[in-house]
Amino acid sequence: MTPKKGQEGAAPPPGRLGRSLPLLLLMLLVVALAVPAGVAIGPGFLGPARPPGPAPAGPWQLPPATLSTAAGSGSGAGIRPLNAAAPVPDAAALAAQLSATLKADGAGSFSGMVQDAATGEVLFDRSGDEGRAPASNIKLLTAAAALRTLGPDRRFSTRTVAGSTPGTVVLTAGGDVLLGAGDSAPDAVLGHAGLATLARSTVQALQQGGATGPVSVLLDDSLFTGPALSPAWSPEDVAAGEVAPLFPLALNSARFTPGTSTGPRPQDAAMTAAEAFAARLTEAGAAVGIAVAPGVIRGPAPQPAPDGGQAGKVLAAVESATVSQQVDLLLRTSDNYLTEVMGRMVATASGKPASNNGAVAAVLQQLEELGIPAASLHAADLAGLTLDNRVSARQLTAVIRAMTTGPDTRLRSALAGFPVAGLTGTLGSRYSDTSTAGGAGLVRAKTGTLNTVIALSGYVVDADGRLLVFSFIGNGLTPGAAGNKEALDRTASVLAACGCR
């Protein structure tokens, strides 16, 4: 039986959102989406002015009257305790409340950890050091590793290179799997780099070089090594489209249609993208009298000729969205394919083979360098599609604490990508009933779901203004039991409402 249990959830359509959520949440959504990622969280909660009148919780939990950027804020800003004098919740009082909500519906059990983000003080610990299958919560490890190794501003280049044989163009993969088939879209993440734009620029370069055709297209996707599929993945998950063979070049994160998140995927995403490029090159070439031969074959891009010849010369290039923007997307939508590709790019930057094993080793190395012991952690993949993974709640909270308050400010870029309860990403359709509504708009957390696994790890500012990080992991659960997701959401909502003293 495949361990995957469908999609983790998506935000409801705009019409439904407007009908089902109060004005407060709609205002919070505007704040969450309008403020740049580097400063969105702290200033977004604070706001310099607020309407008068009593509030059921602290004023930092109300929507700000205006958006502001704190003095000195920048890419290194981000989460900090919103009230330096706010009391740390009493551990015993908090544990009593969490124990009442964190209960399995049927079989299985939950582990959990809650820490004060500023001090690291453990406020709740239920088997927090026990390694458990974390499902997609393991994506947090790759997000942190990518930001540290590649850097938030890194972009991946997809190039065309003059081949060794005159009249050949080599499409060279550089790790961008979010390519669009049309024109580059500078304001987008998916489709930021477009194959139509690359084709037109390539034709211009060919014209300048005196080419008349016919032109043949080759594909160099040799950046990745090893098997394209992890041996830990179930064939059923691959067939269902949860993931696909990995290549360093793809359209729409290896989907046939932009924005699609379910259903079968291309099994050779690189060749699918190369054929789309060849079609765009044919169109652009026809306009200026340059013919393009049908078909695409794989072949290596030559190194630049030492004598200054054409072979190996870069003809054109398009750049991906930044690593920060891609991390935001993979966390918000829980994109399995993008996560695994990002892991291989981390391996490449670390001097390791860009394979499944190399990617895992590179990510775990980054955890150790962050000061998070990884010896007890087992990662069979990076997307979380297998029950073979073992990560503890303490390790996950340590990663999130490093993102929120740690000294490596590159990790701040991950914060805006955490889904917001009741509003965005895989939490968009949750936190809508009376038992969880208190966390809507406040809880920001990464979800995780397999047939017998459910997890939620993230951060929240409590009613006293204290920033808390948390991780809750359920294993051995009854498949399909709705109460388990509700238990997680109620528990996180308790943290948001906590004035636990």
mmCIF file of C-alpha atoms in Angstrom, residues 115-486:
data_model
loop_
_atom_site.group_PDB
_atom_site.id
_atom_site.type_symbol
_atom_site.label_atom_id
_atom_site.label_comp_id
_atom_site.label_asym_id
_atom_site.label_seq_id
_atom_site.Cartn_x
_atom_site.Cartn_y
_atom_site.Cartn_z
ATOM 1 C CA GLN A 115 9.966 25.997 22.619
ATOM 2 C CA ASP A 116 10.296 29.679 23.328
ATOM 3 C CA ALA A 117 11.931 30.998 20.153
ATOM 4 C CA ALA A 118 14.080 33.605 21.880
ATOM 5 C CA THR A 119 15.568 31.471 24.661
ATOM 6 C CA GLY A 120 15.089 27.912 23.456
ATOM 7 C CA GLU A 121 13.381 27.012 26.729
ATOM 8 C CA VAL A 122 11.371 23.812 26.308
ATOM 9 C CA LEU A 123 7.752 24.449 27.263
ATOM 10 C CA PHE A 124 6.253 21.134 26.151
ATOM 11 C CA ASP A 125 7.956 17.835 25.466
ATOM 12 C CA ARG A 126 6.120 14.632 24.613
ATOM 13 C CA SER A 127 8.610 12.110 23.239
ATOM 14 C CA GLY A 128 10.288 15.060 21.542
ATOM 15 C CA ASP A 129 13.520 13.149 20.866
ATOM 16 C CA GLU A 130 11.805 10.145 19.304
ATOM 17 C CA GLY A 131 12.529 9.756 15.605
ATOM 18 C CA ARG A 132 9.289 9.564 13.680
ATOM 19 C CA ALA A 133 8.106 9.604 10.071
ATOM 20 C CA PRO A 134 7.544 13.347 9.534
ATOM 21 C CA ALA A 135 5.873 13.219 6.095
ATOM 22 C CA SER A 136 6.311 16.556 4.313
ATOM 23 C CA ASN A 137 7.630 18.287 7.428
ATOM 24 C CA ILE A 138 11.007 16.964 6.295
ATOM 25 C CA LYS A 139 10.896 19.603 3.532
ATOM 26 C CA LEU A 140 11.911 22.127 6.190
ATOM 27 C CA LEU A 141 15.376 20.572 6.227
ATOM 28 C CA THR A 142 15.873 21.124 2.492
ATOM 29 C CA ALA A 143 14.523 24.664 2.732
ATOM 30 C CA ALA A 144 17.122 25.541 5.371
ATOM 31 C CA ALA A 145 19.942 23.793 3.513
ATOM 32 C CA ALA A 146 19.110 25.526 0.225
ATOM 33 C CA LEU A 147 19.099 28.982 1.769
ATOM 34 C CA ARG A 148 22.423 28.348 3.497
ATOM 35 C CA THR A 149 24.214 26.660 0.603
ATOM 36 C CA LEU A 150 22.823 28.402 -2.452
ATOM 37 C CA GLY A 151 21.789 31.685 -0.857
ATOM 38 C CA PRO A 152 18.377 33.400 -1.031
ATOM 39 C CA ASP A 153 19.243 35.424 -4.144
ATOM 40 C CA ARG A 154 20.699 32.630 -6.275
ATOM 41 C CA ARG A 155 19.045 31.970 -9.636
ATOM 42 C CA PHE A 156 19.378 28.967 -11.942
ATOM 43 C CA SER A 157 20.270 29.584 -15.566
ATOM 44 C CA THR A 158 18.866 27.692 -18.544
ATOM 45 C CA ARG A 159 21.143 28.315 -21.528
ATOM 46 C CA THR A 160 21.510 27.584 -25.196
ATOM 47 C CA VAL A 161 25.041 26.812 -26.331
ATOM 48 C CA ALA A 162 26.516 26.436 -29.796
ATOM 49 C CA GLY A 163 27.194 22.758 -30.410
ATOM 50 C CA SER A 164 30.393 21.130 -31.627
ATOM 51 C CA THR A 165 28.830 20.631 -35.048
ATOM 52 C CA PRO A 166 27.887 23.807 -36.941
ATOM 53 C CA GLY A 167 24.149 24.296 -36.966
ATOM 54 C CA THR A 168 23.496 22.626 -33.603
ATOM 55 C CA VAL A 169 22.054 24.323 -30.538
ATOM 56 C CA VAL A 170 22.367 22.622 -27.150
ATOM 57 C CA LEU A 171 19.682 23.373 -24.584
ATOM 58 C CA THR A 172 21.617 23.146 -21.313
ATOM 59 C CA ALA A 173 19.823 22.450 -18.037
ATOM 60 C CA GLY A 174 20.828 24.423 -14.963
ATOM 61 C CA GLY A 175 18.335 23.287 -12.328
ATOM 62 C CA ASP A 176 15.272 25.379 -13.218
ATOM 63 C CA VAL A 177 12.218 23.116 -13.116
ATOM 64 C CA LEU A 178 9.746 26.010 -12.953
ATOM 65 C CA LEU A 179 10.170 27.004 -16.600
ATOM 66 C CA GLY A 180 7.204 28.309 -18.549
ATOM 67 C CA ALA A 181 6.528 27.440 -22.173
ATOM 68 C CA GLY A 182 5.769 31.038 -23.127
ATOM 69 C CA ASP A 183 7.426 34.368 -22.477
ATOM 70 C CA SER A 184 9.377 34.945 -19.294
ATOM 71 C CA ALA A 185 7.155 36.360 -16.523
ATOM 72 C CA PRO A 186 9.346 38.581 -14.329
ATOM 73 C CA ASP A 187 6.743 38.903 -11.563
ATOM 74 C CA ALA A 188 6.070 35.154 -11.330
ATOM 75 C CA VAL A 189 7.876 32.256 -9.674
ATOM 76 C CA LEU A 190 6.384 29.498 -11.814
ATOM 77 C CA GLY A 191 7.245 30.591 -15.343
ATOM 78 C CA HIS A 192 9.708 33.292 -14.306
ATOM 79 C CA ALA A 193 11.933 32.018 -17.114
ATOM 80 C CA GLY A 194 10.123 31.285 -20.379
ATOM 81 C CA LEU A 195 11.170 29.055 -23.258
ATOM 82 C CA ALA A 196 9.641 31.368 -25.862
ATOM 83 C CA THR A 197 11.872 34.176 -24.619
ATOM 84 C CA LEU A 198 14.891 31.869 -24.705
ATOM 85 C CA ALA A 199 14.021 30.768 -28.251
ATOM 86 C CA ARG A 200 13.752 34.326 -29.579
ATOM 87 C CA SER A 201 17.056 35.313 -27.978
ATOM 88 C CA THR A 202 18.682 32.205 -29.428
ATOM 89 C CA VAL A 203 17.449 33.022 -32.935
ATOM 90 C CA GLN A 204 18.822 36.543 -32.609
ATOM 91 C CA ALA A 205 22.222 35.124 -31.659
ATOM 92 C CA LEU A 206 22.105 32.686 -34.583
ATOM 93 C CA GLN A 207 21.296 35.544 -36.958
ATOM 94 C CA GLN A 208 24.196 37.569 -35.650
ATOM 95 C CA GLY A 209 26.453 34.566 -36.219
ATOM 96 C CA GLY A 210 25.305 34.259 -39.820
ATOM 97 C CA ALA A 211 23.377 31.007 -39.423
ATOM 98 C CA THR A 212 20.811 30.208 -42.064
ATOM 99 C CA GLY A 213 19.785 26.719 -41.016
ATOM 100 C CA PRO A 214 18.746 24.096 -40.751
ATOM 101 C CA VAL A 215 19.394 24.098 -37.005
ATOM 102 C CA SER A 216 19.310 20.944 -34.889
ATOM 103 C CA VAL A 217 18.431 20.958 -31.166
ATOM 104 C CA LEU A 218 20.276 18.857 -28.597
ATOM 105 C CA LEU A 219 19.520 18.479 -24.885
ATOM 106 C CA ASP A 220 22.185 18.415 -22.169
ATOM 107 C CA ASP A 221 20.551 17.440 -18.866
ATOM 108 C CA SER A 222 23.625 15.788 -17.383
ATOM 109 C CA LEU A 223 23.741 17.978 -14.257
ATOM 110 C CA PHE A 224 22.088 15.288 -12.121
ATOM 111 C CA THR A 225 23.521 11.822 -11.578
ATOM 112 C CA GLY A 226 22.285 8.484 -10.310
ATOM 113 C CA PRO A 227 18.760 7.060 -10.605
ATOM 114 C CA ALA A 228 16.065 9.564 -11.488
ATOM 115 C CA LEU A 229 13.715 7.956 -8.960
ATOM 116 C CA SER A 230 14.500 7.356 -5.305
ATOM 117 C CA PRO A 231 14.358 3.662 -4.381
ATOM 118 C CA ALA A 232 12.334 4.709 -1.334
ATOM 119 C CA TRP A 233 9.396 5.863 -3.441
ATOM 120 C CA SER A 234 6.369 3.691 -4.042
ATOM 121 C CA PRO A 235 5.582 3.017 -7.735
ATOM 122 C CA GLU A 236 1.978 3.847 -6.844
ATOM 123 C CA ASP A 237 2.991 7.340 -5.744
ATOM 124 C CA VAL A 238 4.923 7.849 -8.978
ATOM 125 C CA ALA A 239 1.984 6.629 -11.060
ATOM 126 C CA ALA A 240 -0.368 8.926 -9.153
ATOM 127 C CA GLY A 241 1.846 11.936 -9.864
ATOM 128 C CA GLU A 242 3.020 12.609 -6.322
ATOM 129 C CA VAL A 243 6.508 12.754 -7.831
ATOM 130 C CA ALA A 244 8.235 11.848 -11.091
ATOM 131 C CA PRO A 245 11.714 11.020 -12.404
ATOM 132 C CA LEU A 246 13.963 13.937 -11.510
ATOM 133 C CA PHE A 247 15.697 16.101 -14.104
ATOM 134 C CA PRO A 248 17.445 19.484 -13.846
ATOM 135 C CA LEU A 249 15.063 20.943 -16.436
ATOM 136 C CA ALA A 250 11.260 20.895 -16.458
ATOM 137 C CA LEU A 251 8.155 22.875 -17.253
ATOM 138 C CA ASN A 252 5.756 23.766 -14.435
ATOM 139 C CA SER A 253 7.588 21.706 -11.783
ATOM 140 C CA ALA A 254 7.140 18.641 -13.987
ATOM 141 C CA ARG A 255 3.445 19.155 -14.610
ATOM 142 C CA PHE A 256 1.699 19.152 -17.968
ATOM 143 C CA THR A 257 -0.306 22.254 -17.101
ATOM 144 C CA PRO A 258 0.759 25.290 -15.039
ATOM 145 C CA GLY A 259 -0.810 25.357 -11.591
ATOM 146 C CA THR A 260 -1.893 21.705 -11.675
ATOM 147 C CA SER A 261 -1.126 19.869 -8.440
ATOM 148 C CA THR A 262 -2.642 16.436 -9.016
ATOM 149 C CA GLY A 263 -2.621 13.730 -11.640
ATOM 150 C CA PRO A 264 0.051 12.122 -13.826
ATOM 151 C CA ARG A 265 3.285 13.929 -14.649
ATOM 152 C CA PRO A 266 5.684 13.741 -17.602
ATOM 153 C CA GLN A 267 8.006 10.810 -17.074
ATOM 154 C CA ASP A 268 10.807 12.566 -18.968
ATOM 155 C CA ALA A 269 10.299 16.169 -17.905
ATOM 156 C CA ALA A 270 13.568 17.358 -19.443
ATOM 157 C CA MET A 271 12.760 16.003 -22.905
ATOM 158 C CA THR A 272 9.211 17.378 -22.642
ATOM 159 C CA ALA A 273 10.679 20.816 -21.958
ATOM 160 C CA ALA A 274 13.276 20.430 -24.739
ATOM 161 C CA GLU A 275 10.594 19.553 -27.271
ATOM 162 C CA ALA A 276 8.594 22.604 -26.186
ATOM 163 C CA PHE A 277 11.718 24.727 -26.664
ATOM 164 C CA ALA A 278 12.312 23.264 -30.124
ATOM 165 C CA ALA A 279 8.743 24.171 -31.089
ATOM 166 C CA ARG A 280 9.284 27.766 -29.914
ATOM 167 C CA LEU A 281 12.621 27.897 -31.734
ATOM 168 C CA THR A 282 10.917 26.714 -34.918
ATOM 169 C CA GLU A 283 8.347 29.508 -34.624
ATOM 170 C CA ALA A 284 10.955 32.181 -33.921
ATOM 171 C CA GLY A 285 13.260 30.894 -36.677
ATOM 172 C CA ALA A 286 10.498 30.800 -39.288
ATOM 173 C CA ALA A 287 9.954 34.520 -38.842
ATOM 174 C CA VAL A 288 13.520 35.254 -40.016
ATOM 175 C CA GLY A 289 14.092 32.379 -42.430
ATOM 176 C CA ILE A 290 16.014 30.003 -40.138
ATOM 177 C CA ALA A 291 14.719 26.433 -40.359
ATOM 178 C CA VAL A 292 14.849 24.055 -37.413
ATOM 179 C CA ALA A 293 15.148 20.309 -37.944
ATOM 180 C CA PRO A 294 12.464 18.210 -36.247
ATOM 181 C CA GLY A 295 13.251 16.165 -33.160
ATOM 182 C CA VAL A 296 15.518 16.557 -30.139
ATOM 183 C CA ILE A 297 18.297 14.198 -29.070
ATOM 184 C CA ARG A 298 20.425 14.178 -25.943
ATOM 185 C CA GLY A 299 23.998 15.302 -26.273
ATOM 186 C CA PRO A 300 26.600 17.133 -24.167
ATOM 187 C CA ALA A 301 27.217 20.837 -24.444
ATOM 188 C CA PRO A 302 30.840 21.415 -25.501
ATOM 189 C CA GLN A 303 33.271 23.462 -23.458
ATOM 190 C CA PRO A 304 34.111 26.869 -24.950
ATOM 191 C CA ALA A 305 36.632 26.484 -27.746
ATOM 192 C CA PRO A 306 40.111 27.681 -26.682
ATOM 193 C CA ASP A 307 40.652 29.274 -30.076
ATOM 194 C CA GLY A 308 37.603 31.486 -29.693
ATOM 195 C CA GLY A 309 35.505 29.402 -32.090
ATOM 196 C CA GLN A 310 31.735 29.114 -31.946
ATOM 197 C CA ALA A 311 31.580 25.700 -30.237
ATOM 198 C CA GLY A 312 30.593 26.086 -26.589
ATOM 199 C CA LYS A 313 29.643 29.727 -26.964
ATOM 200 C CA VAL A 314 26.595 30.725 -24.924
ATOM 201 C CA LEU A 315 23.930 31.945 -27.317
ATOM 202 C CA ALA A 316 21.217 32.956 -24.851
ATOM 203 C CA ALA A 317 20.036 32.355 -21.299
ATOM 204 C CA VAL A 318 17.021 32.845 -19.056
ATOM 205 C CA GLU A 319 17.137 33.019 -15.262
ATOM 206 C CA SER A 320 14.835 31.349 -12.743
ATOM 207 C CA ALA A 321 13.118 32.946 -9.789
ATOM 208 C CA THR A 322 15.389 33.262 -6.763
ATOM 209 C CA VAL A 323 16.042 30.373 -4.403
ATOM 210 C CA SER A 324 14.158 32.317 -1.748
ATOM 211 C CA GLN A 325 11.080 32.509 -3.979
ATOM 212 C CA GLN A 326 11.345 28.836 -4.863
ATOM 213 C CA VAL A 327 11.649 27.845 -1.196
ATOM 214 C CA ASP A 328 8.547 29.910 -0.503
ATOM 215 C CA LEU A 329 6.678 27.961 -3.204
ATOM 216 C CA LEU A 330 7.834 24.506 -2.104
ATOM 217 C CA LEU A 331 6.832 25.162 1.512
ATOM 218 C CA ARG A 332 3.508 26.818 0.740
ATOM 219 C CA THR A 333 2.356 24.171 -1.744
ATOM 220 C CA SER A 334 4.413 21.229 -0.408
ATOM 221 C CA ASP A 335 5.885 20.621 -3.865
ATOM 222 C CA ASN A 336 7.598 17.219 -3.829
ATOM 223 C CA TYR A 337 9.352 17.560 -7.182
ATOM 224 C CA LEU A 338 10.729 21.029 -6.515
ATOM 225 C CA THR A 339 11.989 19.960 -3.088
ATOM 226 C CA GLU A 340 13.900 16.987 -4.441
ATOM 227 C CA VAL A 341 15.432 19.075 -7.234
ATOM 228 C CA MET A 342 16.437 21.740 -4.720
ATOM 229 C CA GLY A 343 18.173 19.049 -2.685
ATOM 230 C CA ARG A 344 20.214 18.026 -5.709
ATOM 231 C CA MET A 345 21.167 21.637 -6.327
ATOM 232 C CA VAL A 346 22.352 21.814 -2.709
ATOM 233 C CA ALA A 347 24.485 18.728 -3.382
ATOM 234 C CA THR A 348 25.976 20.320 -6.497
ATOM 235 C CA ALA A 349 26.879 23.465 -4.579
ATOM 236 C CA SER A 350 28.402 21.328 -1.810
ATOM 237 C CA GLY A 351 30.651 19.397 -4.164
ATOM 238 C CA LYS A 352 28.651 16.192 -3.742
ATOM 239 C CA PRO A 353 27.052 14.041 -6.456
ATOM 240 C CA ALA A 354 23.711 15.475 -7.540
ATOM 241 C CA SER A 355 21.970 12.202 -6.754
ATOM 242 C CA ASN A 356 19.460 11.081 -4.141
ATOM 243 C CA ASN A 357 22.206 10.008 -1.737
ATOM 244 C CA GLY A 358 24.288 13.083 -2.458
ATOM 245 C CA ALA A 359 21.335 15.384 -1.841
ATOM 246 C CA VAL A 360 20.469 13.741 1.475
ATOM 247 C CA ALA A 361 24.093 13.886 2.625
ATOM 248 C CA ALA A 362 24.390 17.555 1.668
ATOM 249 C CA VAL A 363 21.205 18.531 3.515
ATOM 250 C CA LEU A 364 22.213 16.665 6.676
ATOM 251 C CA GLN A 365 25.647 18.279 6.552
ATOM 252 C CA GLN A 366 23.985 21.696 6.583
ATOM 253 C CA LEU A 367 21.968 20.728 9.663
ATOM 254 C CA GLU A 368 25.156 19.790 11.485
ATOM 255 C CA GLU A 369 26.705 23.116 10.519
ATOM 256 C CA LEU A 370 23.628 24.818 11.957
ATOM 257 C CA GLY A 371 24.329 23.071 15.240
ATOM 258 C CA ILE A 372 21.421 20.642 14.887
ATOM 259 C CA PRO A 373 22.625 17.083 15.598
ATOM 260 C CA ALA A 374 21.653 14.901 12.656
ATOM 261 C CA ALA A 375 23.257 11.592 13.627
ATOM 262 C CA SER A 376 19.915 10.221 14.842
ATOM 263 C CA LEU A 377 18.048 11.561 11.817
ATOM 264 C CA HIS A 378 17.367 9.228 8.895
ATOM 265 C CA ALA A 379 16.325 10.634 5.533
ATOM 266 C CA ALA A 380 15.476 8.239 2.715
ATOM 267 C CA ASP A 381 14.184 11.130 0.614
ATOM 268 C CA LEU A 382 13.731 14.883 1.017
ATOM 269 C CA ALA A 383 10.077 15.261 0.023
ATOM 270 C CA GLY A 384 8.686 13.036 2.789
ATOM 271 C CA LEU A 385 6.985 10.427 0.632
ATOM 272 C CA THR A 386 8.253 7.441 2.602
ATOM 273 C CA LEU A 387 7.705 6.023 6.073
ATOM 274 C CA ASP A 388 11.430 5.237 6.210
ATOM 275 C CA ASN A 389 12.271 8.821 7.223
ATOM 276 C CA ARG A 390 12.916 9.457 10.907
ATOM 277 C CA VAL A 391 13.041 12.986 12.324
ATOM 278 C CA SER A 392 12.263 14.103 15.862
ATOM 279 C CA ALA A 393 10.015 16.963 16.927
ATOM 280 C CA ARG A 394 13.036 18.511 18.650
ATOM 281 C CA GLN A 395 15.024 18.521 15.400
ATOM 282 C CA LEU A 396 12.160 20.166 13.516
ATOM 283 C CA THR A 397 11.655 22.866 16.154
ATOM 284 C CA ALA A 398 15.410 23.493 16.097
ATOM 285 C CA VAL A 399 15.248 24.139 12.349
ATOM 286 C CA ILE A 400 12.315 26.523 12.747
ATOM 287 C CA ARG A 401 13.991 28.297 15.640
ATOM 288 C CA ALA A 402 17.079 28.768 13.454
ATOM 289 C CA MET A 403 14.823 30.325 10.811
ATOM 290 C CA THR A 404 13.041 32.674 13.210
ATOM 291 C CA THR A 405 15.741 33.833 15.627
ATOM 292 C CA GLY A 406 19.005 32.120 14.693
ATOM 293 C CA PRO A 407 22.184 33.992 13.766
ATOM 294 C CA ASP A 408 22.187 32.906 10.092
ATOM 295 C CA THR A 409 19.896 35.545 8.644
ATOM 296 C CA ARG A 410 19.747 33.838 5.263
ATOM 297 C CA LEU A 411 17.203 31.468 6.794
ATOM 298 C CA ARG A 412 14.723 34.308 7.405
ATOM 299 C CA SER A 413 13.722 33.991 3.758
ATOM 300 C CA ALA A 414 11.856 30.781 4.563
ATOM 301 C CA LEU A 415 9.403 32.396 6.977
ATOM 302 C CA ALA A 416 6.910 33.841 4.514
ATOM 303 C CA GLY A 417 6.588 30.447 2.817
ATOM 304 C CA PHE A 418 4.975 28.784 5.831
ATOM 305 C CA PRO A 419 1.258 28.338 5.103
ATOM 306 C CA VAL A 420 -1.007 30.634 7.146
ATOM 307 C CA ALA A 421 -3.876 28.928 8.960
ATOM 308 C CA GLY A 422 -7.159 29.390 7.128
ATOM 309 C CA LEU A 423 -5.592 31.564 4.443
ATOM 310 C CA THR A 424 -2.775 30.215 2.303
ATOM 311 C CA GLY A 425 -1.218 27.069 0.884
ATOM 312 C CA THR A 426 -1.863 23.699 2.453
ATOM 313 C CA LEU A 427 -3.528 25.323 5.494
ATOM 314 C CA GLY A 428 -5.894 27.401 3.375
ATOM 315 C CA SER A 429 -8.915 25.140 3.868
ATOM 316 C CA ARG A 430 -8.330 24.455 7.564
ATOM 317 C CA TYR A 431 -9.068 26.365 10.798
ATOM 318 C CA SER A 432 -12.635 27.153 9.773
ATOM 319 C CA ASP A 433 -14.653 25.635 12.650
ATOM 320 C CA THR A 434 -15.237 27.004 16.134
ATOM 321 C CA SER A 435 -12.654 24.745 17.789
ATOM 322 C CA THR A 436 -9.792 25.953 15.576
ATOM 323 C CA ALA A 437 -10.837 29.424 14.400
ATOM 324 C CA GLY A 438 -8.746 30.996 17.161
ATOM 325 C CA GLY A 439 -5.621 29.998 15.249
ATOM 326 C CA ALA A 440 -6.808 31.235 11.848
ATOM 327 C CA GLY A 441 -4.518 33.895 10.448
ATOM 328 C CA LEU A 442 -2.075 33.403 13.324
ATOM 329 C CA VAL A 443 -0.637 29.900 13.073
ATOM 330 C CA ARG A 444 2.033 29.526 10.373
ATOM 331 C CA ALA A 445 3.098 25.955 9.841
ATOM 332 C CA LYS A 446 4.274 23.282 7.431
ATOM 333 C CA THR A 447 1.855 20.408 7.002
ATOM 334 C CA GLY A 448 2.603 16.738 6.453
ATOM 335 C CA THR A 449 0.297 13.861 5.520
ATOM 336 C CA LEU A 450 0.715 10.164 4.743
ATOM 337 C CA ASN A 451 -1.821 7.394 5.261
ATOM 338 C CA THR A 452 -0.815 6.796 8.874
ATOM 339 C CA VAL A 453 1.107 10.018 9.494
ATOM 340 C CA ILE A 454 0.140 13.611 10.104
ATOM 341 C CA ALA A 455 2.416 16.422 11.221
ATOM 342 C CA LEU A 456 2.413 20.160 11.769
ATOM 343 C CA SER A 457 5.513 22.234 12.522
ATOM 344 C CA GLY A 458 5.751 26.002 12.629
ATOM 345 C CA TYR A 459 5.608 29.145 14.708
ATOM 346 C CA VAL A 460 3.043 31.416 16.341
ATOM 347 C CA VAL A 461 2.910 34.555 18.453
ATOM 348 C CA ASP A 462 0.860 33.861 21.572
ATOM 349 C CA ALA A 463 -1.658 36.197 23.205
ATOM 350 C CA ASP A 464 1.064 37.731 25.385
ATOM 351 C CA GLY A 465 3.302 38.515 22.417
ATOM 352 C CA ARG A 466 5.746 35.655 22.849
ATOM 353 C CA LEU A 467 7.065 33.887 19.762
ATOM 354 C CA LEU A 468 6.803 30.101 20.078
ATOM 355 C CA VAL A 469 8.061 27.369 17.756
ATOM 356 C CA PHE A 470 6.459 23.941 17.700
ATOM 357 C CA SER A 471 6.325 20.533 16.069
ATOM 358 C CA PHE A 472 3.653 17.844 16.463
ATOM 359 C CA ILE A 473 4.006 14.459 14.728
ATOM 360 C CA GLY A 474 1.433 11.668 14.680
ATOM 361 C CA ASN A 475 2.481 8.149 13.650
ATOM 362 C CA GLY A 476 0.652 4.824 13.426
ATOM 363 C CA LEU A 477 -2.644 6.653 13.005
ATOM 364 C CA THR A 478 -5.911 5.270 11.711
ATOM 365 C CA PRO A 479 -6.018 6.123 7.976
ATOM 366 C CA GLY A 480 -8.655 8.695 7.155
ATOM 367 C CA ALA A 481 -9.545 9.534 10.757
ATOM 368 C CA ALA A 482 -10.597 13.188 10.546
ATOM 369 C CA GLY A 483 -10.016 13.810 14.232
ATOM 370 C CA ASN A 484 -6.244 13.700 13.847
ATOM 371 C CA LYS A 485 -6.032 16.788 11.658
ATOM 372 C CA GLU A 486 -8.472 18.535 13.972
#
